[in-house]
Amino acid sequence: MTVETRVVLGAVTDQPLDLAAHEAAVADRRAGAVVSFQGVVRDHDHGRAVTRLEYEGHPTAQAVLREVAAEIGADPAVHAVAVSHRIGPLEIGDVALVAAVSTAHRAAAFAACARLVDEVKARLPIWKRQVFDDGTEEWVNCP
């Protein structure tokens, strides 16, 4: 019996992200491991104090997110994938990215979740504006 991987897409959204909901979405009776990740807004970058961030997404961001999730989900070891990225203004401590993957064994789950996060960060057309405590700002990951 062949069971397909479930790609449970969260979204590119301006709403707060819920790690527990992503973990629940990838729950699977075959899974012995669920690995999840939260990318949280930190208060510094390269030695400079950050006060807030703003993420702006290209209209294709949702399609790219779907594509990345499907690629990770194509791994036969993966049972389910869920991933979401937030856009809009975020404060220190807010969650910007959530990913969850289920597999039969922990090593495969850790590897798949790491690949998922790395590919989302590398390919998703979402750009970050950082505002520093001195009032200056910079855009990161802009083409």
XYZ file of C-alpha atoms in Angstrom:
143
model
C 0.000 0.000 0.000
C 1.412 3.376 -1.027
C 0.501 6.424 1.003
C 1.228 9.855 -0.397
C 2.975 12.559 1.531
C 0.626 15.223 2.770
C 1.825 18.712 2.028
C -0.064 20.812 4.517
C 0.621 24.354 3.511
C 0.221 27.078 5.998
C 0.413 30.372 4.212
C 2.195 33.544 3.452
C 0.140 35.629 5.852
C 0.037 38.770 7.954
C -1.544 36.797 10.813
C 0.405 35.362 13.780
C 1.800 31.866 13.192
C 0.957 28.888 15.418
C 3.664 26.246 15.891
C 1.311 23.789 17.621
C -1.130 23.965 14.696
C 1.666 23.147 12.237
C 2.815 20.214 14.381
C -0.754 18.911 14.620
C -1.161 19.261 10.855
C 1.737 16.877 10.179
C 0.630 14.275 12.732
C 0.585 10.837 11.150
C 0.163 7.346 12.650
C 3.267 6.201 10.744
C 5.402 9.000 12.173
C 7.834 8.328 14.974
C 9.197 11.854 14.691
C 7.831 15.343 14.225
C 10.445 18.058 13.976
C 9.467 21.705 13.953
C 11.176 25.066 13.685
C 10.244 28.631 14.588
C 12.125 31.583 13.164
C 11.756 34.292 15.809
C 12.513 38.003 15.431
C 15.635 38.731 17.464
C 16.774 42.049 18.915
C 20.097 42.249 17.067
C 21.803 41.686 13.744
C 25.553 41.835 13.139
C 26.167 43.706 16.388
C 23.410 46.267 15.866
C 20.298 46.526 18.026
C 17.093 45.829 16.063
C 13.807 47.326 17.275
C 11.422 45.804 14.705
C 11.131 44.162 11.304
C 8.805 44.313 8.361
C 8.509 41.527 5.794
C 7.237 42.250 2.312
C 6.301 39.436 -0.054
C 6.153 39.206 -3.824
C 2.777 38.060 -5.245
C 4.406 34.726 -6.202
C 5.507 33.969 -2.623
C 2.617 31.562 -1.925
C 3.329 29.582 -5.115
C 7.036 29.378 -4.293
C 6.200 28.207 -0.763
C 3.963 25.493 -2.259
C 6.725 24.429 -4.640
C 9.339 24.152 -1.879
C 6.978 22.194 0.381
C 6.137 19.812 -2.463
C 9.831 19.215 -3.173
C 10.543 18.358 0.466
C 7.379 16.262 0.583
C 8.569 14.267 -2.430
C 11.178 12.591 -0.214
C 9.801 9.069 0.385
C 10.831 9.285 4.050
C 8.576 12.302 4.636
C 4.973 11.720 5.750
C 3.781 15.335 5.967
C 5.043 18.905 5.632
C 3.639 22.206 6.915
C 5.219 25.620 6.483
C 4.157 29.259 6.804
C 5.879 32.637 6.585
C 4.605 35.872 8.020
C 4.619 39.227 6.253
C 3.953 42.740 7.519
C 5.305 44.464 10.629
C 6.721 42.220 13.363
C 8.041 43.010 16.810
C 10.921 41.429 18.698
C 9.863 37.925 19.758
C 7.250 37.490 17.015
C 7.412 34.329 14.925
C 8.270 34.954 11.263
C 8.588 31.377 9.966
C 7.136 28.054 11.115
C 7.942 24.653 9.632
C 7.042 21.116 10.683
C 7.842 17.730 9.154
C 6.903 14.183 10.139
C 8.802 11.010 9.269
C 9.203 7.532 10.711
C 12.563 8.324 12.346
C 14.148 11.378 13.949
C 17.238 11.690 11.730
C 15.103 11.915 8.601
C 12.755 14.415 10.276
C 15.612 16.681 11.378
C 17.182 16.526 7.911
C 13.900 17.209 6.098
C 12.968 20.117 8.362
C 16.431 21.657 7.918
C 16.126 21.320 4.127
C 12.648 22.856 4.232
C 13.784 25.896 6.226
C 16.952 26.354 4.155
C 15.042 26.190 0.857
C 12.326 28.570 2.066
C 14.980 31.066 3.200
C 16.889 30.719 -0.082
C 13.971 30.834 -2.520
C 10.959 32.572 -1.021
C 10.576 36.073 -2.500
C 10.078 37.794 0.835
C 12.254 40.713 1.855
C 12.996 41.994 5.341
C 13.290 45.622 6.440
C 15.166 45.916 9.715
C 14.792 49.019 11.854
C 17.699 49.696 14.215
C 17.663 51.464 17.564
C 19.508 54.469 16.076
C 16.621 55.049 13.624
C 18.427 53.697 10.569
C 17.090 50.807 8.560
C 18.159 48.293 5.934
C 16.488 45.876 3.546
C 17.785 42.311 3.627
C 17.482 39.623 0.926
C 16.442 42.112 -1.737
C 17.308 41.201 -5.310
